[in-house]
Amino acid sequence: MSQSTGEAESLVTYELRGTVALIGLNRPAKRNAISDRFVEAIADAVTRASSEAKAGVIFGHGPHFCAGLDLSEHSEKPLFEAVKGSRRWHAVFDLIERGTIPFVSALTGATVGGGFELAASTQIRVADGTAFFALPEGQRGIFVGGGGSVRIARLIGPARMGDMMLTGRVLNATGMEAWGGVTYVAEDGKALDKAVEIAERMAQNAEFTNYAIINALPRIADMSSEDGLFTESMVASLATMTDDAKARLRDFLEKRAAKVQAPGGS
Ligand code: 1HE
């Protein structure tokens, strides 16, 4: 069933499809540009998804995923309001990147500025041939404020991110896949279907393992090798202790679980 999410009704659509929550950015007339109310609507939808779904998909209604920050609202903001606004984006996108369930973004058309920052907070990015990626902050006289200097820089490297910001370079889906910013390239018009398919697959994993993947991996990436290896041992041992792990391991050993398939299904 498709529903609005509370107060900021029209800005975000929400549908729980089985165990997957579909969150639709719904301001197509403004190319899904993210205003302050829009950030709160995303927060509500992500919080709801995290409480009742096992995976989530974020997509854009209309041809564009998201044209980034709402520049009309931003241009009016005093300094401290701009700081608080950016910190709110960080908090909300953190609910996606280091929450309790994994998210996939389905990227079409403009995936620009804050739109790319939103996509970078999801664990998996699926883009079709209409998608294009840009960081026009340099041209606009502003700077990334939605976590891009951390998340996008880690995905594609600070040198490439700097290139995009300094020169206005625009990449398509295959170019961004080669740079590491896109995880899957889908057929045109199929980004959402592919994202849902991936989310459904992730939703079948053990919940604790999904939680450990999305929370431990980025933290371990911030640690020294020594600290990372120690933390890995702790997380691995905790995961093995869950009833879910015990049941799944028994299922495999007693030949009830699917085997790993070689690519091509043979
Ligand atoms: C907007 C925005 C926006 C569109 N804020 N209103 N982002 C950008 O610099 C991208 C700016 N947008 C564009 O370059 C283009 O709009 C697109 C390539 C995304 C789409 O082009 P197009 O021809 O399909 O649409 P359009 O005619 O440019 O825009 C349609 C309407 O959306 C129009 O308003 P209208 O009232 O004249 O119909 C546009 O003004 C409006 N619109 N994008 C406000 N971004 C946390 S820090 C993050 C920093 C950033 O995100 S910087 C990047 C900002």
mmCIF file of C-alpha atoms and ligand atoms in Angstrom:
data_model
loop_
_atom_site.group_PDB
_atom_site.id
_atom_site.type_symbol
_atom_site.label_atom_id
_atom_site.label_comp_id
_atom_site.label_asym_id
_atom_site.label_seq_id
_atom_site.Cartn_x
_atom_site.Cartn_y
_atom_site.Cartn_z
ATOM 1 C CA MET A 1 0.000 0.000 0.000
ATOM 2 C CA SER A 2 1.225 3.456 -0.858
ATOM 3 C CA GLN A 3 0.959 6.102 1.832
ATOM 4 C CA SER A 4 2.100 9.585 2.637
ATOM 5 C CA THR A 5 4.334 10.014 5.646
ATOM 6 C CA GLY A 6 2.692 12.322 8.116
ATOM 7 C CA GLU A 7 2.934 16.068 7.894
ATOM 8 C CA ALA A 8 5.176 16.507 4.898
ATOM 9 C CA GLU A 9 2.648 14.429 3.007
ATOM 10 C CA SER A 10 3.250 15.115 -0.630
ATOM 11 C CA LEU A 11 7.041 15.349 -0.516
ATOM 12 C CA VAL A 12 7.716 11.669 0.058
ATOM 13 C CA THR A 13 5.663 8.596 -0.821
ATOM 14 C CA TYR A 14 5.964 5.440 1.237
ATOM 15 C CA GLU A 15 5.011 1.906 0.336
ATOM 16 C CA LEU A 16 5.715 -1.277 2.274
ATOM 17 C CA ARG A 17 5.985 -4.040 -0.329
ATOM 18 C CA GLY A 18 6.440 -7.284 1.598
ATOM 19 C CA THR A 19 9.583 -6.718 3.656
ATOM 20 C CA VAL A 20 10.897 -3.860 1.473
ATOM 21 C CA ALA A 21 10.014 -0.187 2.023
ATOM 22 C CA LEU A 22 9.844 1.997 -1.086
ATOM 23 C CA ILE A 23 10.555 5.654 -0.379
ATOM 24 C CA GLY A 24 9.781 7.985 -3.287
ATOM 25 C CA LEU A 25 11.129 11.546 -3.499
ATOM 26 C CA ASN A 26 8.052 13.347 -4.735
ATOM 27 C CA ARG A 27 8.727 16.899 -5.792
ATOM 28 C CA PRO A 28 9.211 16.342 -9.510
ATOM 29 C CA ALA A 29 8.244 19.894 -10.528
ATOM 30 C CA LYS A 30 11.376 21.064 -8.685
ATOM 31 C CA ARG A 31 13.395 18.040 -9.797
ATOM 32 C CA ASN A 32 13.120 16.654 -6.244
ATOM 33 C CA ALA A 33 15.279 19.480 -4.859
ATOM 34 C CA ILE A 34 15.588 18.985 -1.093
ATOM 35 C CA SER A 35 14.085 21.705 1.106
ATOM 36 C CA ASP A 36 14.118 21.694 4.925
ATOM 37 C CA ARG A 37 10.630 20.110 5.035
ATOM 38 C CA PHE A 38 11.787 17.551 2.509
ATOM 39 C CA VAL A 39 14.698 16.483 4.747
ATOM 40 C CA GLU A 40 12.222 15.909 7.589
ATOM 41 C CA ALA A 41 9.938 13.892 5.306
ATOM 42 C CA ILE A 42 12.902 11.713 4.330
ATOM 43 C CA ALA A 43 13.773 11.295 8.041
ATOM 44 C CA ASP A 44 10.187 10.195 8.839
ATOM 45 C CA ALA A 45 10.122 7.705 5.975
ATOM 46 C CA VAL A 46 13.535 6.244 6.785
ATOM 47 C CA THR A 47 12.614 5.917 10.481
ATOM 48 C CA ARG A 48 9.390 4.161 9.587
ATOM 49 C CA ALA A 49 11.140 1.862 7.128
ATOM 50 C CA SER A 50 13.763 0.995 9.724
ATOM 51 C CA SER A 51 11.048 -0.051 12.178
ATOM 52 C CA GLU A 52 8.961 -2.230 9.859
ATOM 53 C CA ALA A 53 10.985 -3.259 6.787
ATOM 54 C CA LYS A 54 14.096 -5.376 6.310
ATOM 55 C CA ALA A 55 15.503 -3.265 3.464
ATOM 56 C CA GLY A 56 14.612 0.011 1.768
ATOM 57 C CA VAL A 57 14.699 1.579 -1.681
ATOM 58 C CA ILE A 58 14.934 5.324 -2.310
ATOM 59 C CA PHE A 59 13.934 6.577 -5.760
ATOM 60 C CA GLY A 60 12.760 9.764 -7.453
ATOM 61 C CA HIS A 61 9.294 10.331 -8.878
ATOM 62 C CA GLY A 62 9.573 11.807 -12.370
ATOM 63 C CA PRO A 63 12.634 11.524 -14.574
ATOM 64 C CA HIS A 64 15.158 12.869 -12.039
ATOM 65 C CA PHE A 65 16.392 11.300 -8.812
ATOM 66 C CA CYS A 66 17.292 14.581 -7.133
ATOM 67 C CA ALA A 67 18.673 18.007 -8.110
ATOM 68 C CA GLY A 68 20.253 18.477 -4.669
ATOM 69 C CA LEU A 69 19.764 21.239 -2.171
ATOM 70 C CA ASP A 70 16.799 23.562 -2.702
ATOM 71 C CA LEU A 71 18.784 26.583 -3.810
ATOM 72 C CA SER A 72 15.855 29.008 -3.434
ATOM 73 C CA GLU A 73 15.566 28.211 0.274
ATOM 74 C CA HIS A 74 19.311 28.057 0.845
ATOM 75 C CA SER A 75 20.024 31.486 -0.613
ATOM 76 C CA GLU A 76 17.902 33.083 2.140
ATOM 77 C CA LYS A 77 19.660 31.391 5.080
ATOM 78 C CA PRO A 78 21.815 33.219 7.645
ATOM 79 C CA LEU A 79 25.156 31.576 8.454
ATOM 80 C CA PHE A 80 24.197 29.649 11.582
ATOM 81 C CA GLU A 81 20.951 28.393 10.012
ATOM 82 C CA ALA A 82 23.027 27.031 7.119
ATOM 83 C CA VAL A 83 25.314 25.224 9.586
ATOM 84 C CA LYS A 84 22.345 23.720 11.428
ATOM 85 C CA GLY A 85 20.740 22.740 8.133
ATOM 86 C CA SER A 86 23.863 20.918 7.006
ATOM 87 C CA ARG A 87 24.151 19.150 10.368
ATOM 88 C CA ARG A 88 20.537 18.017 10.032
ATOM 89 C CA TRP A 89 21.287 16.516 6.613
ATOM 90 C CA HIS A 90 24.187 14.674 8.241
ATOM 91 C CA ALA A 91 21.959 13.290 10.990
ATOM 92 C CA VAL A 92 19.242 12.179 8.572
ATOM 93 C CA PHE A 93 21.612 10.623 6.036
ATOM 94 C CA ASP A 94 23.341 8.859 8.922
ATOM 95 C CA LEU A 95 20.025 7.102 9.645
ATOM 96 C CA ILE A 96 20.413 5.634 6.157
ATOM 97 C CA GLU A 97 24.144 4.893 6.136
ATOM 98 C CA ARG A 98 24.475 3.531 9.675
ATOM 99 C CA GLY A 99 20.944 2.604 10.637
ATOM 100 C CA THR A 100 19.429 -0.820 11.136
ATOM 101 C CA ILE A 101 18.477 -1.891 7.590
ATOM 102 C CA PRO A 102 20.264 -1.569 4.238
ATOM 103 C CA PHE A 103 19.065 0.874 1.565
ATOM 104 C CA VAL A 104 19.385 0.865 -2.219
ATOM 105 C CA SER A 105 19.032 4.037 -4.285
ATOM 106 C CA ALA A 106 17.526 3.857 -7.775
ATOM 107 C CA LEU A 107 19.177 6.627 -9.765
ATOM 108 C CA THR A 108 17.706 8.239 -12.878
ATOM 109 C CA GLY A 109 18.286 11.616 -14.496
ATOM 110 C CA ALA A 110 19.900 14.299 -12.348
ATOM 111 C CA THR A 111 21.768 12.860 -9.365
ATOM 112 C CA VAL A 112 23.331 16.135 -8.525
ATOM 113 C CA GLY A 113 24.893 17.852 -5.504
ATOM 114 C CA GLY A 114 22.880 16.850 -2.439
ATOM 115 C CA GLY A 115 21.120 14.212 -4.557
ATOM 116 C CA PHE A 116 24.439 12.448 -5.050
ATOM 117 C CA GLU A 117 25.150 12.916 -1.330
ATOM 118 C CA LEU A 118 21.836 11.204 -0.512
ATOM 119 C CA ALA A 119 22.674 8.367 -2.912
ATOM 120 C CA ALA A 120 26.131 8.069 -1.309
ATOM 121 C CA SER A 121 24.516 7.394 2.066
ATOM 122 C CA THR A 122 22.751 4.296 0.683
ATOM 123 C CA GLN A 123 24.669 1.037 0.704
ATOM 124 C CA ILE A 124 23.950 0.202 -2.967
ATOM 125 C CA ARG A 125 23.485 2.565 -5.923
ATOM 126 C CA VAL A 126 21.673 1.353 -9.060
ATOM 127 C CA ALA A 127 21.677 3.759 -12.021
ATOM 128 C CA ASP A 128 20.194 3.533 -15.498
ATOM 129 C CA GLY A 129 21.435 5.165 -18.703
ATOM 130 C CA THR A 130 19.479 8.372 -18.040
ATOM 131 C CA ALA A 131 21.373 9.073 -14.803
ATOM 132 C CA PHE A 132 23.984 11.814 -14.663
ATOM 133 C CA PHE A 133 26.212 12.822 -11.794
ATOM 134 C CA ALA A 134 27.510 16.301 -11.042
ATOM 135 C CA LEU A 135 28.701 18.409 -8.135
ATOM 136 C CA PRO A 136 27.994 21.960 -9.315
ATOM 137 C CA GLU A 137 28.797 23.519 -5.951
ATOM 138 C CA GLY A 138 31.788 25.338 -7.463
ATOM 139 C CA GLN A 139 29.571 27.033 -10.039
ATOM 140 C CA ARG A 140 26.997 27.942 -7.387
ATOM 141 C CA GLY A 141 29.545 29.399 -4.961
ATOM 142 C CA ILE A 142 28.722 26.919 -2.214
ATOM 143 C CA PHE A 143 30.193 23.647 -0.907
ATOM 144 C CA VAL A 144 28.882 20.158 -0.328
ATOM 145 C CA GLY A 145 27.027 20.074 2.991
ATOM 146 C CA GLY A 146 25.180 16.756 2.982
ATOM 147 C CA GLY A 147 28.107 14.519 3.846
ATOM 148 C CA GLY A 148 29.624 14.384 0.363
ATOM 149 C CA SER A 149 33.133 15.397 1.367
ATOM 150 C CA VAL A 150 33.213 12.229 3.475
ATOM 151 C CA ARG A 151 30.976 9.745 1.657
ATOM 152 C CA ILE A 152 31.468 10.685 -2.002
ATOM 153 C CA ALA A 153 35.193 11.235 -1.452
ATOM 154 C CA ARG A 154 35.465 7.735 0.010
ATOM 155 C CA LEU A 155 33.511 6.193 -2.842
ATOM 156 C CA ILE A 156 35.298 7.781 -5.788
ATOM 157 C CA GLY A 157 38.370 9.336 -4.155
ATOM 158 C CA PRO A 158 38.969 12.969 -3.190
ATOM 159 C CA ALA A 159 40.887 13.726 -6.418
ATOM 160 C CA ARG A 160 37.949 12.714 -8.639
ATOM 161 C CA MET A 161 35.479 14.462 -6.379
ATOM 162 C CA GLY A 162 37.664 17.573 -6.507
ATOM 163 C CA ASP A 163 37.696 17.319 -10.310
ATOM 164 C CA MET A 164 33.870 17.215 -10.398
ATOM 165 C CA MET A 165 33.584 20.199 -8.054
ATOM 166 C CA LEU A 166 36.313 22.291 -9.648
ATOM 167 C CA THR A 167 35.517 21.697 -13.313
ATOM 168 C CA GLY A 168 31.800 20.892 -13.298
ATOM 169 C CA ARG A 169 32.546 17.526 -14.910
ATOM 170 C CA VAL A 170 29.382 15.459 -15.475
ATOM 171 C CA LEU A 171 29.499 11.656 -15.572
ATOM 172 C CA ASN A 172 26.971 9.130 -16.828
ATOM 173 C CA ALA A 173 26.136 5.827 -15.121
ATOM 174 C CA THR A 174 28.900 3.773 -16.728
ATOM 175 C CA GLY A 175 31.472 6.505 -16.078
ATOM 176 C CA MET A 176 30.422 6.669 -12.437
ATOM 177 C CA GLU A 177 30.411 2.878 -12.187
ATOM 178 C CA ALA A 178 34.029 2.864 -13.362
ATOM 179 C CA TRP A 179 34.820 5.425 -10.655
ATOM 180 C CA GLY A 180 33.126 3.356 -7.945
ATOM 181 C CA GLY A 181 30.157 5.661 -7.320
ATOM 182 C CA VAL A 182 27.582 3.360 -8.925
ATOM 183 C CA THR A 183 27.237 -0.279 -7.868
ATOM 184 C CA TYR A 184 24.970 -1.610 -10.668
ATOM 185 C CA VAL A 185 24.042 -0.205 -14.084
ATOM 186 C CA ALA A 186 20.468 -1.149 -15.039
ATOM 187 C CA GLU A 187 18.709 -1.071 -18.394
ATOM 188 C CA ASP A 188 17.030 2.263 -19.084
ATOM 189 C CA GLY A 189 13.764 2.506 -17.183
ATOM 190 C CA LYS A 190 14.677 -0.455 -14.984
ATOM 191 C CA ALA A 191 16.635 1.181 -12.155
ATOM 192 C CA LEU A 192 13.749 0.940 -9.693
ATOM 193 C CA ASP A 193 12.922 -2.678 -10.581
ATOM 194 C CA LYS A 194 16.563 -3.659 -10.195
ATOM 195 C CA ALA A 195 16.832 -1.758 -6.890
ATOM 196 C CA VAL A 196 13.752 -3.546 -5.521
ATOM 197 C CA GLU A 197 15.123 -6.905 -6.632
ATOM 198 C CA ILE A 198 18.395 -6.205 -4.808
ATOM 199 C CA ALA A 199 16.567 -4.958 -1.700
ATOM 200 C CA GLU A 200 14.421 -8.118 -1.645
ATOM 201 C CA ARG A 201 17.573 -10.214 -1.762
ATOM 202 C CA MET A 202 19.191 -8.273 1.109
ATOM 203 C CA ALA A 203 15.957 -8.511 3.116
ATOM 204 C CA GLN A 204 16.399 -12.291 3.236
ATOM 205 C CA ASN A 205 19.766 -12.033 5.004
ATOM 206 C CA ALA A 206 20.095 -12.420 8.750
ATOM 207 C CA GLU A 207 19.075 -9.069 10.269
ATOM 208 C CA PHE A 208 22.063 -8.939 12.590
ATOM 209 C CA THR A 209 24.477 -9.591 9.739
ATOM 210 C CA ASN A 210 22.935 -6.767 7.704
ATOM 211 C CA TYR A 211 23.228 -4.529 10.764
ATOM 212 C CA ALA A 212 26.862 -5.526 11.246
ATOM 213 C CA ILE A 213 27.674 -4.950 7.582
ATOM 214 C CA ILE A 214 26.221 -1.460 7.441
ATOM 215 C CA ASN A 215 27.570 -0.396 10.836
ATOM 216 C CA ALA A 216 30.896 -2.196 11.158
ATOM 217 C CA LEU A 217 32.311 -1.786 7.643
ATOM 218 C CA PRO A 218 32.348 2.035 7.476
ATOM 219 C CA ARG A 219 33.648 2.259 11.044
ATOM 220 C CA ILE A 220 36.384 -0.302 10.440
ATOM 221 C CA ALA A 221 37.358 1.662 7.326
ATOM 222 C CA ASP A 222 38.030 4.617 9.673
ATOM 223 C CA MET A 223 40.242 2.532 12.009
ATOM 224 C CA SER A 224 43.849 1.443 11.959
ATOM 225 C CA SER A 225 44.390 -2.104 10.608
ATOM 226 C CA GLU A 226 45.061 -3.357 14.115
ATOM 227 C CA ASP A 227 41.872 -1.851 15.559
ATOM 228 C CA GLY A 228 39.899 -2.946 12.526
ATOM 229 C CA LEU A 229 40.991 -6.563 12.810
ATOM 230 C CA PHE A 230 40.189 -6.637 16.517
ATOM 231 C CA THR A 231 36.748 -5.110 15.933
ATOM 232 C CA GLU A 232 36.119 -7.578 13.117
ATOM 233 C CA SER A 233 36.747 -10.507 15.485
ATOM 234 C CA MET A 234 34.273 -9.087 17.999
ATOM 235 C CA VAL A 235 31.558 -8.469 15.420
ATOM 236 C CA ALA A 236 32.111 -11.866 13.768
ATOM 237 C CA SER A 237 31.830 -13.652 17.108
ATOM 238 C CA LEU A 238 28.672 -11.754 18.048
ATOM 239 C CA ALA A 239 27.066 -12.611 14.715
ATOM 240 C CA THR A 240 27.822 -16.310 15.193
ATOM 241 C CA MET A 241 26.083 -16.256 18.608
ATOM 242 C CA THR A 242 22.668 -15.307 17.180
ATOM 243 C CA ASP A 243 19.951 -17.956 16.908
ATOM 244 C CA ASP A 244 19.549 -16.896 13.306
ATOM 245 C CA ALA A 245 23.180 -17.783 12.513
ATOM 246 C CA LYS A 246 22.902 -21.112 14.322
ATOM 247 C CA ALA A 247 19.744 -22.044 12.371
ATOM 248 C CA ARG A 248 21.168 -20.914 9.038
ATOM 249 C CA LEU A 249 24.438 -22.798 9.540
ATOM 250 C CA ARG A 250 22.519 -25.939 10.532
ATOM 251 C CA ASP A 251 20.313 -25.572 7.435
ATOM 252 C CA PHE A 252 23.392 -25.495 5.242
ATOM 253 C CA LEU A 253 25.072 -28.444 6.921
ATOM 254 C CA GLU A 254 21.858 -30.487 6.722
ATOM 255 C CA LYS A 255 21.500 -29.588 3.014
ATOM 256 C CA ARG A 256 18.366 -27.469 3.356
ATOM 257 C CA ALA A 257 19.964 -24.162 2.331
ATOM 258 C CA ALA A 258 20.731 -22.929 -1.170
ATOM 259 C CA LYS A 259 24.322 -23.328 -2.333
ATOM 260 C CA VAL A 260 26.330 -20.458 -3.723
ATOM 261 C CA GLN A 261 25.736 -20.404 -7.488
ATOM 262 C CA ALA A 262 28.518 -19.662 -9.941
ATOM 263 C CA PRO A 263 27.757 -16.648 -12.170
ATOM 264 C CA GLY A 264 25.498 -17.730 -15.032
ATOM 265 C CA GLY A 265 23.622 -20.062 -12.714
ATOM 266 C CA SER A 266 25.568 -23.295 -13.506
HETATM 267 C C1 1HE B 1 15.408 23.808 -8.411
HETATM 268 C C2 1HE B 1 16.600 23.055 -8.276
HETATM 269 C C3 1HE B 1 17.320 23.214 -7.054
HETATM 270 C C4 1HE B 1 15.742 22.583 -10.196
HETATM 271 N N1 1HE B 1 16.845 24.070 -6.121
HETATM 272 N N2 1HE B 1 14.984 24.645 -7.470
HETATM 273 N N3 1HE B 1 21.804 21.749 -7.521
HETATM 274 C C5 1HE B 1 22.037 22.263 -8.742
HETATM 275 O O1 1HE B 1 22.823 23.160 -8.921
HETATM 276 C C6 1HE B 1 21.201 21.695 -9.847
HETATM 277 C C7 1HE B 1 20.259 22.758 -10.379
HETATM 278 N N4 1HE B 1 19.307 22.201 -11.309
HETATM 279 C C8 1HE B 1 19.595 21.954 -12.607
HETATM 280 O O2 1HE B 1 20.737 22.074 -13.051
HETATM 281 C C9 1HE B 1 18.465 21.520 -13.470
HETATM 282 O O3 1HE B 1 17.260 21.946 -12.873
HETATM 283 C C10 1HE B 1 18.397 19.991 -13.714
HETATM 284 C C11 1HE B 1 19.563 19.534 -14.587
HETATM 285 C C12 1HE B 1 18.400 19.216 -12.401
HETATM 286 C C13 1HE B 1 17.052 19.656 -14.420
HETATM 287 O O4 1HE B 1 16.915 20.457 -15.607
HETATM 288 P P1 1HE B 1 15.471 20.634 -16.239
HETATM 289 O O5 1HE B 1 15.635 21.418 -17.521
HETATM 290 O O6 1HE B 1 14.795 19.305 -16.329
HETATM 291 O O7 1HE B 1 14.600 21.469 -15.184
HETATM 292 P P2 1HE B 1 14.633 23.041 -14.840
HETATM 293 O O8 1HE B 1 13.735 23.773 -15.807
HETATM 294 O O9 1HE B 1 16.016 23.553 -14.698
HETATM 295 O O10 1HE B 1 13.995 23.064 -13.385
HETATM 296 C C14 1HE B 1 12.602 22.835 -13.154
HETATM 297 C C15 1HE B 1 12.228 23.606 -11.908
HETATM 298 O O11 1HE B 1 12.921 23.060 -10.804
HETATM 299 C C16 1HE B 1 12.647 25.053 -11.968
HETATM 300 O O12 1HE B 1 11.716 25.828 -11.225
HETATM 301 P P3 1HE B 1 10.540 26.667 -11.963
HETATM 302 O O13 1HE B 1 9.785 27.289 -10.827
HETATM 303 O O14 1HE B 1 11.259 27.637 -12.849
HETATM 304 O O15 1HE B 1 9.738 25.655 -12.739
HETATM 305 C C17 1HE B 1 13.972 25.074 -11.254
HETATM 306 O O16 1HE B 1 14.295 26.332 -10.700
HETATM 307 C C18 1HE B 1 13.697 24.067 -10.152
HETATM 308 N N5 1HE B 1 14.920 23.490 -9.626
HETATM 309 N N6 1HE B 1 16.771 22.313 -9.381
HETATM 310 C C19 1HE B 1 15.692 24.757 -6.345
HETATM 311 N N7 1HE B 1 18.437 22.529 -6.803
HETATM 312 C C20 1HE B 1 23.532 20.051 1.473
HETATM 313 S S1 1HE B 1 24.540 20.891 0.411
HETATM 314 C C21 1HE B 1 24.228 20.312 -1.183
HETATM 315 C C22 1HE B 1 24.694 21.304 -2.182
HETATM 316 C C23 1HE B 1 24.002 21.106 -3.483
HETATM 317 O O17 1HE B 1 23.130 20.303 -3.630
HETATM 318 S S2 1HE B 1 24.563 22.115 -4.742
HETATM 319 C C24 1HE B 1 23.728 21.554 -6.158
HETATM 320 C C25 1HE B 1 22.410 22.214 -6.320
#
